[in-house]
Coordinates of C-alpha atoms in Angstrom, one line a residue:
M62 CA 0.0 0.0 0.0
T63 CA 1.3 3.5 -0.9
S64 CA -1.8 5.6 0.0
N65 CA -2.9 6.6 3.5
R66 CA -6.2 8.0 4.5
E67 CA -6.6 10.2 7.5
I68 CA -9.3 12.4 9.1
H69 CA -8.5 16.1 9.5
L70 CA -10.4 18.8 11.5
A71 CA -11.8 21.1 8.8
S72 CA -13.4 23.6 11.2
R73 CA -14.1 24.1 14.8
P74 CA -17.6 23.1 15.8
V75 CA -20.1 25.5 17.4
G76 CA -22.4 23.5 19.5
W77 CA -23.0 20.0 18.1
P78 CA -20.4 19.0 15.5
T79 CA -21.4 17.9 12.0
E80 CA -19.6 15.8 9.4
D81 CA -18.8 19.1 7.6
D82 CA -16.3 19.8 10.5
F83 CA -14.2 16.9 9.3
R84 CA -12.3 16.1 6.1
L85 CA -11.0 12.8 4.6
V86 CA -7.5 13.4 3.2
E87 CA -5.4 11.0 1.2
T88 CA -1.6 11.1 1.8
D89 CA 1.4 8.9 1.1
V90 CA 2.2 6.1 3.5
P91 CA 5.1 7.5 5.7
T92 CA 8.6 6.1 5.8
P93 CA 10.3 5.6 9.2
G94 CA 13.5 7.4 10.1
P95 CA 15.9 6.2 12.8
G96 CA 14.1 5.1 15.9
Q97 CA 10.7 5.3 14.3
I98 CA 8.0 2.8 13.3
V99 CA 5.1 2.8 10.9
V100 CA 1.9 1.2 12.3
R101 CA -1.0 -0.1 10.2
N102 CA -3.9 0.8 12.5
Q103 CA -6.4 -1.9 13.1
Y104 CA -8.7 -0.1 15.5
V105 CA -9.0 3.5 16.6
S106 CA -10.9 4.9 19.5
V107 CA -13.3 7.8 19.5
D108 CA -14.0 9.3 22.9
P109 CA -16.1 12.1 24.5
Y110 CA -13.1 14.1 25.6
M111 CA -12.2 14.7 22.0
R112 CA -15.1 17.1 21.7
G113 CA -13.3 19.6 24.0
R114 CA -10.1 19.3 22.0
M115 CA -12.0 20.6 18.9
N116 CA -12.3 24.0 20.6
D117 CA -9.4 26.4 20.6
V118 CA -9.3 26.9 24.3
K119 CA -6.7 26.2 27.0
S120 CA -7.3 22.8 28.7
Y121 CA -5.3 19.9 30.2
V122 CA -4.5 18.7 26.7
A123 CA -3.7 20.8 23.6
P124 CA -6.6 21.4 21.1
F125 CA -6.6 19.7 17.8
A126 CA -5.0 21.7 15.0
L127 CA -7.1 22.8 12.0
D128 CA -6.3 21.1 8.6
A129 CA -4.3 18.4 10.4
P130 CA -5.0 14.8 11.4
L131 CA -6.9 14.3 14.7
D132 CA -5.3 11.9 17.1
G133 CA -6.3 9.5 19.8
A134 CA -5.8 6.0 21.1
A135 CA -5.2 3.3 18.4
I136 CA -3.8 -0.2 18.1
G137 CA -2.2 -1.8 15.1
E138 CA 0.5 -3.9 13.5
V139 CA 4.0 -2.6 12.9
V140 CA 4.7 -2.7 9.1
A141 CA 8.0 -0.9 9.0
S142 CA 10.6 -0.4 11.7
E143 CA 13.9 1.5 12.1
A144 CA 13.8 0.8 15.9
A145 CA 15.9 -1.8 17.6
D146 CA 13.3 -2.6 20.2
I147 CA 10.1 -3.1 18.1
A148 CA 10.1 -5.5 15.2
V149 CA 7.9 -5.7 12.1
G150 CA 4.8 -7.7 13.0
A151 CA 4.5 -6.5 16.6
T152 CA 1.2 -5.3 17.9
V153 CA 1.4 -1.9 19.6
L154 CA -0.8 0.7 21.3
H155 CA -0.1 4.3 20.5
G156 CA -1.8 7.7 20.3
L157 CA -2.1 8.5 16.6
G158 CA -5.5 7.3 15.6
W159 CA -8.0 8.7 13.0
R160 CA -5.7 7.4 10.2
E161 CA -4.8 4.2 8.5
Y162 CA -1.0 4.4 8.9
A163 CA 0.8 6.1 11.7
L164 CA 4.4 7.2 11.8
L165 CA 5.8 7.6 15.4
D166 CA 8.8 7.2 17.6
A167 CA 9.1 3.7 18.9
T168 CA 9.3 5.2 22.4
A169 CA 5.7 6.4 22.0
A170 CA 4.3 2.9 21.3
R171 CA 3.6 0.1 23.9
P172 CA 3.8 -3.5 22.6
V173 CA 0.9 -5.7 23.7
D174 CA 0.3 -9.5 23.5
P175 CA -2.6 -10.2 21.0
S176 CA -2.9 -13.7 22.3
I177 CA -4.3 -12.6 25.7
A178 CA -7.4 -10.9 24.3
P179 CA -8.8 -9.5 21.1
V180 CA -6.7 -6.5 20.1
S181 CA -9.7 -4.2 20.4
A182 CA -9.9 -5.0 24.1
Y183 CA -6.7 -3.0 24.6
L184 CA -8.6 0.1 23.7
S185 CA -11.5 -0.8 26.1
V186 CA -11.5 -3.1 29.0
L187 CA -7.7 -3.7 29.1
G188 CA -6.8 -0.1 28.1
M189 CA -7.4 3.5 29.2
T190 CA -11.2 2.9 29.4
G191 CA -10.8 0.1 31.9
L192 CA -8.1 1.9 33.9
T193 CA -10.3 5.0 34.1
A194 CA -13.2 2.9 35.6
Y195 CA -10.9 1.0 38.0
A196 CA -8.9 4.0 39.3
G197 CA -11.8 6.4 39.4
L198 CA -13.9 4.1 41.5
L199 CA -11.3 2.6 43.8
E200 CA -8.6 5.3 44.1
V201 CA -10.4 8.6 43.5
A202 CA -13.8 7.8 45.0
A203 CA -12.3 5.2 47.4
M204 CA -15.3 3.0 47.3
K205 CA -15.7 0.7 50.4
P206 CA -17.5 -2.6 50.6
G207 CA -21.2 -2.2 51.4
E208 CA -21.6 1.2 49.9
T209 CA -24.2 2.4 47.4
V210 CA -22.7 3.5 44.0
F211 CA -24.4 5.5 41.3
V212 CA -23.0 5.6 37.8
S213 CA -24.2 7.9 35.0
A214 CA -23.9 7.0 31.3
A215 CA -23.7 3.5 32.8
A216 CA -24.1 1.7 29.5
G217 CA -21.1 3.4 28.0
A218 CA -17.5 2.1 27.9
V219 CA -16.4 3.4 31.2
G220 CA -19.7 3.3 33.1
S221 CA -20.5 -0.3 32.4
L222 CA -17.2 -1.3 33.8
V223 CA -17.5 0.9 36.9
G224 CA -20.7 -0.8 37.8
Q225 CA -19.4 -4.3 37.4
I226 CA -16.1 -3.5 39.2
A227 CA -18.1 -2.0 42.1
K228 CA -20.1 -5.3 42.5
L229 CA -16.9 -7.4 42.3
K230 CA -15.3 -5.2 45.0
G231 CA -18.2 -5.6 47.3
A232 CA -20.5 -2.6 46.8
G233 CA -23.8 -3.1 48.6
R234 CA -25.9 -1.6 45.8
V235 CA -25.1 -0.3 42.3
V236 CA -27.4 2.0 40.3
G237 CA -26.9 3.1 36.8
S238 CA -28.6 5.6 34.4
A239 CA -28.8 5.1 30.7
G240 CA -30.5 6.6 27.7
S241 CA -32.9 3.9 26.5
P242 CA -35.0 1.0 27.7
A243 CA -32.6 -1.4 25.9
K244 CA -29.6 0.0 27.6
V245 CA -31.4 -0.2 31.0
E246 CA -32.0 -3.9 30.4
R247 CA -28.3 -4.4 29.5
L248 CA -27.3 -2.8 32.8
R249 CA -29.5 -5.3 34.7
A250 CA -28.0 -8.1 32.7
L251 CA -24.5 -6.9 33.7
G252 CA -25.5 -7.2 37.4
F253 CA -26.6 -3.6 38.3
D254 CA -29.0 -3.8 41.2
A255 CA -31.1 -1.0 39.6
A256 CA -31.1 1.0 36.4
F257 CA -33.3 3.7 34.9
D258 CA -33.8 5.7 31.7
Y259 CA -32.8 9.3 32.5
H260 CA -35.5 10.5 30.2
D261 CA -38.0 9.5 32.9
G262 CA -36.5 12.1 35.3
V263 CA -33.1 11.7 37.0
R264 CA -33.9 13.0 40.5
E265 CA -37.1 11.0 40.9
S266 CA -35.6 7.8 39.4
L267 CA -32.5 8.0 41.5
R268 CA -34.5 8.5 44.7
A269 CA -36.5 5.4 43.9
A270 CA -33.5 3.3 42.8
A271 CA -31.4 4.3 45.9
P272 CA -33.9 5.0 48.7
D273 CA -31.1 4.9 51.4
G274 CA -29.0 7.4 49.5
V275 CA -25.7 7.3 47.6
D276 CA -22.2 7.0 49.0
V277 CA -20.2 7.2 45.7
Y278 CA -21.2 8.8 42.4
F279 CA -19.1 8.2 39.3
D280 CA -20.0 11.1 37.1
N281 CA -19.8 10.9 33.3
V282 CA -22.5 13.3 32.5
G283 CA -22.6 16.4 34.8
G284 CA -25.6 18.7 34.7
D285 CA -28.9 17.4 36.1
H286 CA -27.2 14.0 36.9
L287 CA -24.7 15.7 39.2
E288 CA -27.4 17.9 40.8
A289 CA -29.5 14.8 41.5
A290 CA -26.6 12.9 42.9
I291 CA -25.7 15.7 45.3
S292 CA -29.2 15.7 46.6
A293 CA -29.1 11.9 47.1
M294 CA -25.6 11.7 48.6
N295 CA -25.1 10.5 52.2
L296 CA -22.8 12.2 54.7
H297 CA -19.2 12.1 53.6
G298 CA -20.1 10.9 50.1
R299 CA -17.6 11.1 47.3
V300 CA -18.0 12.1 43.6
A301 CA -15.4 11.0 41.0
I302 CA -15.9 13.4 38.1
C303 CA -14.7 11.7 35.0
G304 CA -16.6 13.6 32.3
M305 CA -19.5 15.9 31.7
I306 CA -20.8 14.9 28.3
A307 CA -24.1 16.7 28.8
Q308 CA -22.3 20.0 28.5
Y309 CA -19.7 19.3 25.8
N310 CA -21.9 20.7 23.0
A311 CA -23.6 23.4 25.0
T312 CA -23.4 27.0 23.8
E313 CA -24.7 28.5 27.0
P314 CA -23.7 27.8 30.6
S315 CA -25.4 24.8 32.2
A316 CA -28.3 25.5 34.6
A317 CA -27.3 22.7 36.9
P318 CA -26.1 21.9 39.5
R319 CA -27.9 24.5 41.5
N320 CA -27.5 22.8 44.9
L321 CA -23.7 23.0 45.4
A322 CA -24.3 24.5 48.9
L323 CA -25.3 21.0 50.0
V324 CA -21.7 20.0 49.6
I325 CA -20.9 21.9 52.8
G326 CA -23.5 20.3 55.2
K327 CA -23.0 16.8 53.7
R328 CA -19.2 17.2 53.9
L329 CA -19.0 15.8 50.3
T330 CA -15.8 15.3 48.3
L331 CA -16.1 16.2 44.6
R332 CA -12.9 15.3 42.8
G333 CA -12.0 15.5 39.1
F334 CA -9.4 13.2 37.7
L335 CA -7.4 12.2 34.7
V336 CA -6.5 8.6 34.1
N337 CA -2.8 9.3 33.5
D338 CA -2.5 10.4 37.1
H339 CA -3.1 6.8 38.2
N340 CA -0.6 4.7 36.3
D341 CA 0.7 3.5 39.7
V342 CA -2.3 1.2 39.9
R343 CA -2.0 -0.2 36.4
A344 CA -0.4 -3.5 37.6
A345 CA -3.2 -4.1 40.0
F346 CA -5.8 -3.1 37.4
V347 CA -4.3 -5.6 34.8
R348 CA -4.1 -8.4 37.4
D349 CA -7.7 -7.9 38.6
V350 CA -9.3 -7.3 35.2
A351 CA -7.4 -10.1 33.4
G352 CA -8.6 -12.5 36.2
W353 CA -12.2 -11.4 35.9
L354 CA -12.1 -11.8 32.1
R355 CA -10.7 -15.3 32.4
D356 CA -13.3 -16.5 34.8
G357 CA -16.1 -14.7 33.0
T358 CA -17.2 -12.4 35.9
L359 CA -16.6 -9.2 33.9
S360 CA -18.2 -8.4 30.5
Y361 CA -17.6 -5.6 28.1
D362 CA -19.5 -4.3 25.1
E363 CA -18.1 -2.8 21.9
T364 CA -19.9 -0.9 19.1
I365 CA -17.7 -1.1 16.0
V366 CA -18.0 1.1 12.9
D367 CA -16.1 0.0 9.8
G368 CA -13.7 2.3 7.8
V369 CA -11.6 5.2 8.8
E370 CA -13.8 7.4 6.5
N371 CA -16.6 6.7 9.0
A372 CA -14.7 7.9 12.1
P373 CA -16.6 11.2 12.1
A374 CA -19.9 9.5 12.0
A375 CA -18.8 7.1 14.8
F376 CA -17.8 10.1 16.9
L377 CA -21.1 11.9 16.3
G378 CA -22.9 8.7 17.2
L379 CA -21.0 8.5 20.4
L380 CA -22.1 12.0 21.4
R381 CA -25.7 11.0 20.7
G382 CA -25.4 7.9 22.8
D383 CA -25.8 5.5 19.9
N384 CA -23.1 3.2 21.3
L385 CA -23.3 0.3 23.7
G386 CA -20.0 0.1 25.5
K387 CA -16.9 1.2 23.7
M388 CA -17.2 3.0 20.4
L389 CA -14.4 1.8 18.0
V390 CA -13.6 2.3 14.4
K391 CA -12.2 -0.8 12.6
V392 CA -9.7 0.6 10.1

Protein backbone atom coordinates (compact mmCIF):
# COMPACT_ATOMS: atom_id res chain seq x y z
CA MET A 1 0.00 0.00 0.00
CA THR A 2 1.26 3.47 -0.86
CA SER A 3 -1.77 5.60 0.04
CA ASN A 4 -2.87 6.55 3.51
CA ARG A 5 -6.25 8.00 4.47
CA GLU A 6 -6.65 10.20 7.53
CA ILE A 7 -9.30 12.43 9.08
CA HIS A 8 -8.51 16.13 9.47
CA LEU A 9 -10.37 18.75 11.49
CA ALA A 10 -11.76 21.09 8.83
CA SER A 11 -13.44 23.60 11.15
CA ARG A 12 -14.08 24.14 14.83
CA PRO A 13 -17.63 23.11 15.77
CA VAL A 14 -20.05 25.52 17.37
CA GLY A 15 -22.42 23.49 19.50
CA TRP A 16 -22.99 20.04 18.09
CA PRO A 17 -20.35 18.98 15.52
CA THR A 18 -21.41 17.92 12.03
CA GLU A 19 -19.64 15.83 9.42
CA ASP A 20 -18.77 19.07 7.62
CA ASP A 21 -16.34 19.81 10.47
CA PHE A 22 -14.17 16.88 9.28
CA ARG A 23 -12.33 16.12 6.06
CA LEU A 24 -11.03 12.83 4.63
CA VAL A 25 -7.53 13.39 3.24
CA GLU A 26 -5.38 11.00 1.20
CA THR A 27 -1.62 11.11 1.75
CA ASP A 28 1.37 8.87 1.14
CA VAL A 29 2.21 6.07 3.55
CA PRO A 30 5.06 7.49 5.66
CA THR A 31 8.60 6.10 5.76
CA PRO A 32 10.25 5.63 9.16
CA GLY A 33 13.47 7.38 10.14
CA PRO A 34 15.93 6.24 12.80
CA GLY A 35 14.14 5.10 15.93
CA GLN A 36 10.72 5.27 14.27
CA ILE A 37 8.03 2.78 13.28
CA VAL A 38 5.07 2.76 10.92
CA VAL A 39 1.88 1.17 12.26
CA ARG A 40 -1.02 -0.08 10.16
CA ASN A 41 -3.88 0.78 12.48
CA GLN A 42 -6.44 -1.94 13.09
CA TYR A 43 -8.75 -0.10 15.50
CA VAL A 44 -8.96 3.53 16.56
CA SER A 45 -10.87 4.93 19.49
CA VAL A 46 -13.32 7.83 19.49
CA ASP A 47 -13.95 9.29 22.94
CA PRO A 48 -16.08 12.05 24.47
CA TYR A 49 -13.07 14.09 25.64
CA MET A 50 -12.18 14.69 21.99
CA ARG A 51 -15.07 17.14 21.69
CA GLY A 52 -13.28 19.56 24.02
CA ARG A 53 -10.10 19.33 21.96
CA MET A 54 -12.00 20.59 18.93
CA ASN A 55 -12.34 23.97 20.64
CA ASP A 56 -9.42 26.40 20.57
CA VAL A 57 -9.32 26.88 24.33
CA LYS A 58 -6.74 26.18 27.00
CA SER A 59 -7.26 22.81 28.69
CA TYR A 60 -5.34 19.91 30.18
CA VAL A 61 -4.48 18.74 26.67
CA ALA A 62 -3.72 20.81 23.57
CA PRO A 63 -6.55 21.44 21.09
CA PHE A 64 -6.62 19.69 17.75
CA ALA A 65 -5.05 21.74 14.96
CA LEU A 66 -7.12 22.76 11.96
CA ASP A 67 -6.30 21.11 8.63
CA ALA A 68 -4.25 18.41 10.38
CA PRO A 69 -5.03 14.83 11.44
CA LEU A 70 -6.87 14.32 14.69
CA ASP A 71 -5.28 11.91 17.13
CA GLY A 72 -6.34 9.48 19.82
CA ALA A 73 -5.78 5.96 21.08
CA ALA A 74 -5.16 3.31 18.43
CA ILE A 75 -3.82 -0.21 18.09
CA GLY A 76 -2.23 -1.83 15.09
CA GLU A 77 0.54 -3.87 13.52
CA VAL A 78 4.04 -2.56 12.88
CA VAL A 79 4.66 -2.73 9.12
CA ALA A 80 8.01 -0.91 8.99
CA SER A 81 10.59 -0.36 11.70
CA GLU A 82 13.86 1.47 12.13
CA ALA A 83 13.83 0.84 15.88
CA ALA A 84 15.88 -1.83 17.62
CA ASP A 85 13.26 -2.65 20.25
CA ILE A 86 10.12 -3.07 18.11
CA ALA A 87 10.10 -5.51 15.18
CA VAL A 88 7.88 -5.65 12.12
CA GLY A 89 4.80 -7.70 12.99
CA ALA A 90 4.52 -6.49 16.57
CA THR A 91 1.15 -5.28 17.85
CA VAL A 92 1.38 -1.89 19.57
CA LEU A 93 -0.78 0.67 21.33
CA HIS A 94 -0.15 4.31 20.52
CA GLY A 95 -1.78 7.74 20.30
CA LEU A 96 -2.07 8.46 16.58
CA GLY A 97 -5.54 7.32 15.63
CA TRP A 98 -7.96 8.73 13.02
CA ARG A 99 -5.72 7.44 10.20
CA GLU A 100 -4.83 4.20 8.47
CA TYR A 101 -1.04 4.40 8.86
CA ALA A 102 0.77 6.14 11.71
CA LEU A 103 4.43 7.22 11.85
CA LEU A 104 5.76 7.58 15.38
CA ASP A 105 8.81 7.25 17.56
CA ALA A 106 9.11 3.73 18.93
CA THR A 107 9.26 5.18 22.45
CA ALA A 108 5.66 6.39 22.00
CA ALA A 109 4.34 2.87 21.33
CA ARG A 110 3.56 0.12 23.86
CA PRO A 111 3.79 -3.47 22.59
CA VAL A 112 0.94 -5.75 23.71
CA ASP A 113 0.28 -9.48 23.50
CA PRO A 114 -2.55 -10.15 21.00
CA SER A 115 -2.89 -13.74 22.28
CA ILE A 116 -4.26 -12.63 25.66
CA ALA A 117 -7.40 -10.94 24.31
CA PRO A 118 -8.82 -9.54 21.07
CA VAL A 119 -6.71 -6.54 20.11
CA SER A 120 -9.72 -4.22 20.38
CA ALA A 121 -9.88 -5.01 24.11
CA TYR A 122 -6.67 -3.03 24.61
CA LEU A 123 -8.65 0.09 23.67
CA SER A 124 -11.48 -0.76 26.05
CA VAL A 125 -11.52 -3.11 29.02
CA LEU A 126 -7.73 -3.66 29.12
CA GLY A 127 -6.83 -0.11 28.13
CA MET A 128 -7.41 3.47 29.18
CA THR A 129 -11.16 2.87 29.44
CA GLY A 130 -10.78 0.06 31.94
CA LEU A 131 -8.11 1.86 33.94
CA THR A 132 -10.32 4.95 34.11
CA ALA A 133 -13.15 2.90 35.59
CA TYR A 134 -10.88 1.03 38.01
CA ALA A 135 -8.85 3.99 39.27
CA GLY A 136 -11.79 6.39 39.38
CA LEU A 137 -13.91 4.07 41.48
CA LEU A 138 -11.28 2.60 43.80
CA GLU A 139 -8.63 5.34 44.06
CA VAL A 140 -10.44 8.63 43.45
CA ALA A 141 -13.81 7.77 45.02
CA ALA A 142 -12.26 5.20 47.42
CA MET A 143 -15.34 2.96 47.34
CA LYS A 144 -15.72 0.72 50.38
CA PRO A 145 -17.54 -2.63 50.57
CA GLY A 146 -21.21 -2.25 51.37
CA GLU A 147 -21.57 1.25 49.91
CA THR A 148 -24.15 2.38 47.37
CA VAL A 149 -22.69 3.47 44.03
CA PHE A 150 -24.44 5.49 41.33
CA VAL A 151 -22.99 5.60 37.80
CA SER A 152 -24.22 7.89 35.02
CA ALA A 153 -23.92 6.97 31.34
CA ALA A 154 -23.65 3.49 32.77
CA ALA A 155 -24.09 1.66 29.47
CA GLY A 156 -21.07 3.41 28.01
CA ALA A 157 -17.54 2.08 27.86
CA VAL A 158 -16.39 3.40 31.25
CA GLY A 159 -19.69 3.33 33.12
CA SER A 160 -20.50 -0.30 32.36
CA LEU A 161 -17.15 -1.34 33.80
CA VAL A 162 -17.50 0.89 36.87
CA GLY A 163 -20.75 -0.81 37.84
CA GLN A 164 -19.36 -4.31 37.41
CA ILE A 165 -16.11 -3.54 39.25
CA ALA A 166 -18.12 -2.02 42.10
CA LYS A 167 -20.05 -5.27 42.49
CA LEU A 168 -16.89 -7.36 42.26
CA LYS A 169 -15.28 -5.22 44.96
CA GLY A 170 -18.22 -5.62 47.33
CA ALA A 171 -20.54 -2.65 46.78
CA GLY A 172 -23.82 -3.05 48.59
CA ARG A 173 -25.93 -1.57 45.79
CA VAL A 174 -25.09 -0.33 42.31
CA VAL A 175 -27.40 1.96 40.34
CA GLY A 176 -26.93 3.10 36.75
CA SER A 177 -28.57 5.60 34.41
CA ALA A 178 -28.77 5.13 30.66
CA GLY A 179 -30.52 6.63 27.66
CA SER A 180 -32.92 3.93 26.47
CA PRO A 181 -34.97 0.96 27.74
CA ALA A 182 -32.64 -1.43 25.88
CA LYS A 183 -29.60 0.01 27.64
CA VAL A 184 -31.38 -0.21 30.99
CA GLU A 185 -31.99 -3.91 30.35
CA ARG A 186 -28.34 -4.38 29.47
CA LEU A 187 -27.29 -2.85 32.79
CA ARG A 188 -29.51 -5.26 34.67
CA ALA A 189 -27.98 -8.14 32.71
CA LEU A 190 -24.53 -6.89 33.75
CA GLY A 191 -25.50 -7.15 37.41
CA PHE A 192 -26.57 -3.61 38.31
CA ASP A 193 -29.03 -3.76 41.19
CA ALA A 194 -31.14 -1.00 39.65
CA ALA A 195 -31.09 1.01 36.45
CA PHE A 196 -33.26 3.73 34.95
CA ASP A 197 -33.77 5.69 31.74
CA TYR A 198 -32.78 9.28 32.49
CA HIS A 199 -35.52 10.52 30.17
CA ASP A 200 -37.96 9.47 32.92
CA GLY A 201 -36.48 12.07 35.29
CA VAL A 202 -33.13 11.73 36.98
CA ARG A 203 -33.92 13.01 40.48
CA GLU A 204 -37.09 10.98 40.93
CA SER A 205 -35.65 7.84 39.36
CA LEU A 206 -32.51 8.00 41.49
CA ARG A 207 -34.52 8.49 44.66
CA ALA A 208 -36.54 5.35 43.85
CA ALA A 209 -33.47 3.31 42.85
CA ALA A 210 -31.39 4.32 45.89
CA PRO A 211 -33.88 5.00 48.71
CA ASP A 212 -31.14 4.88 51.36
CA GLY A 213 -28.98 7.41 49.54
CA VAL A 214 -25.73 7.27 47.57
CA ASP A 215 -22.21 6.99 48.97
CA VAL A 216 -20.24 7.15 45.70
CA TYR A 217 -21.21 8.84 42.44
CA PHE A 218 -19.14 8.20 39.32
CA ASP A 219 -20.00 11.13 37.05
CA ASN A 220 -19.76 10.85 33.28
CA VAL A 221 -22.54 13.33 32.52
CA GLY A 222 -22.63 16.39 34.79
CA GLY A 223 -25.62 18.75 34.67
CA ASP A 224 -28.86 17.35 36.06
CA HIS A 225 -27.20 14.04 36.93
CA LEU A 226 -24.67 15.73 39.18
CA GLU A 227 -27.40 17.86 40.76
CA ALA A 228 -29.54 14.79 41.47
CA ALA A 229 -26.57 12.90 42.87
CA ILE A 230 -25.65 15.71 45.27
CA SER A 231 -29.21 15.71 46.61
CA ALA A 232 -29.07 11.93 47.08
CA MET A 233 -25.59 11.75 48.62
CA ASN A 234 -25.11 10.48 52.15
CA LEU A 235 -22.80 12.18 54.66
CA HIS A 236 -19.16 12.07 53.56
CA GLY A 237 -20.14 10.89 50.08
CA ARG A 238 -17.60 11.08 47.28
CA VAL A 239 -18.01 12.07 43.64
CA ALA A 240 -15.43 11.04 41.04
CA ILE A 241 -15.87 13.42 38.12
CA CYS A 242 -14.69 11.66 34.98
CA GLY A 243 -16.63 13.58 32.33
CA MET A 244 -19.54 15.93 31.73
CA ILE A 245 -20.83 14.87 28.33
CA ALA A 246 -24.14 16.67 28.82
CA GLN A 247 -22.29 19.98 28.55
CA TYR A 248 -19.74 19.29 25.81
CA ASN A 249 -21.89 20.71 23.01
CA ALA A 250 -23.61 23.44 25.01
CA THR A 251 -23.38 27.01 23.77
CA GLU A 252 -24.72 28.46 27.03
CA PRO A 253 -23.68 27.77 30.64
CA SER A 254 -25.42 24.80 32.23
CA ALA A 255 -28.32 25.54 34.57
CA ALA A 256 -27.33 22.71 36.90
CA PRO A 257 -26.15 21.86 39.47
CA ARG A 258 -27.93 24.49 41.51
CA ASN A 259 -27.47 22.79 44.88
CA LEU A 260 -23.72 22.99 45.42
CA ALA A 261 -24.32 24.49 48.88
CA LEU A 262 -25.31 20.98 50.00
CA VAL A 263 -21.67 19.98 49.56
CA ILE A 264 -20.93 21.86 52.78
CA GLY A 265 -23.45 20.31 55.16
CA LYS A 266 -23.02 16.83 53.74
CA ARG A 267 -19.22 17.18 53.85
CA LEU A 268 -18.95 15.80 50.35
CA THR A 269 -15.82 15.33 48.27
CA LEU A 270 -16.06 16.21 44.56
CA ARG A 271 -12.86 15.29 42.77
CA GLY A 272 -12.05 15.53 39.11
CA PHE A 273 -9.42 13.16 37.74
CA LEU A 274 -7.42 12.19 34.68
CA VAL A 275 -6.53 8.57 34.11
CA ASN A 276 -2.85 9.34 33.46
CA ASP A 277 -2.52 10.40 37.10
CA HIS A 278 -3.11 6.80 38.18
CA ASN A 279 -0.58 4.71 36.28
CA ASP A 280 0.68 3.50 39.66
CA VAL A 281 -2.34 1.18 39.91
CA ARG A 282 -1.96 -0.22 36.38
CA ALA A 283 -0.39 -3.47 37.59
CA ALA A 284 -3.22 -4.10 40.05
CA PHE A 285 -5.75 -3.14 37.38
CA VAL A 286 -4.32 -5.59 34.82
CA ARG A 287 -4.11 -8.36 37.42
CA ASP A 288 -7.71 -7.93 38.57
CA VAL A 289 -9.29 -7.33 35.17
CA ALA A 290 -7.40 -10.15 33.43
CA GLY A 291 -8.57 -12.52 36.15
CA TRP A 292 -12.18 -11.37 35.88
CA LEU A 293 -12.10 -11.77 32.11
CA ARG A 294 -10.65 -15.28 32.42
CA ASP A 295 -13.32 -16.47 34.83
CA GLY A 296 -16.14 -14.69 33.01
CA THR A 297 -17.20 -12.40 35.87
CA LEU A 298 -16.55 -9.21 33.88
CA SER A 299 -18.19 -8.45 30.54
CA TYR A 300 -17.61 -5.63 28.10
CA ASP A 301 -19.48 -4.31 25.08
CA GLU A 302 -18.14 -2.80 21.87
CA THR A 303 -19.85 -0.88 19.09
CA ILE A 304 -17.69 -1.12 15.97
CA VAL A 305 -17.95 1.10 12.89
CA ASP A 306 -16.07 -0.02 9.75
CA GLY A 307 -13.72 2.26 7.83
CA VAL A 308 -11.61 5.24 8.78
CA GLU A 309 -13.80 7.37 6.50
CA ASN A 310 -16.64 6.71 8.95
CA ALA A 311 -14.73 7.87 12.05
CA PRO A 312 -16.57 11.24 12.14
CA ALA A 313 -19.94 9.46 11.99
CA ALA A 314 -18.81 7.14 14.80
CA PHE A 315 -17.78 10.12 16.90
CA LEU A 316 -21.08 11.91 16.32
CA GLY A 317 -22.92 8.70 17.18
CA LEU A 318 -20.95 8.50 20.43
CA LEU A 319 -22.06 12.01 21.39
CA ARG A 320 -25.69 11.05 20.67
CA GLY A 321 -25.37 7.90 22.77
CA ASP A 322 -25.77 5.47 19.88
CA ASN A 323 -23.11 3.16 21.28
CA LEU A 324 -23.33 0.28 23.73
CA GLY A 325 -20.01 0.05 25.52
CA LYS A 326 -16.86 1.20 23.74
CA MET A 327 -17.19 2.96 20.36
CA LEU A 328 -14.40 1.85 18.02
CA VAL A 329 -13.58 2.31 14.37
CA LYS A 330 -12.21 -0.76 12.57
CA VAL A 331 -9.68 0.57 10.11
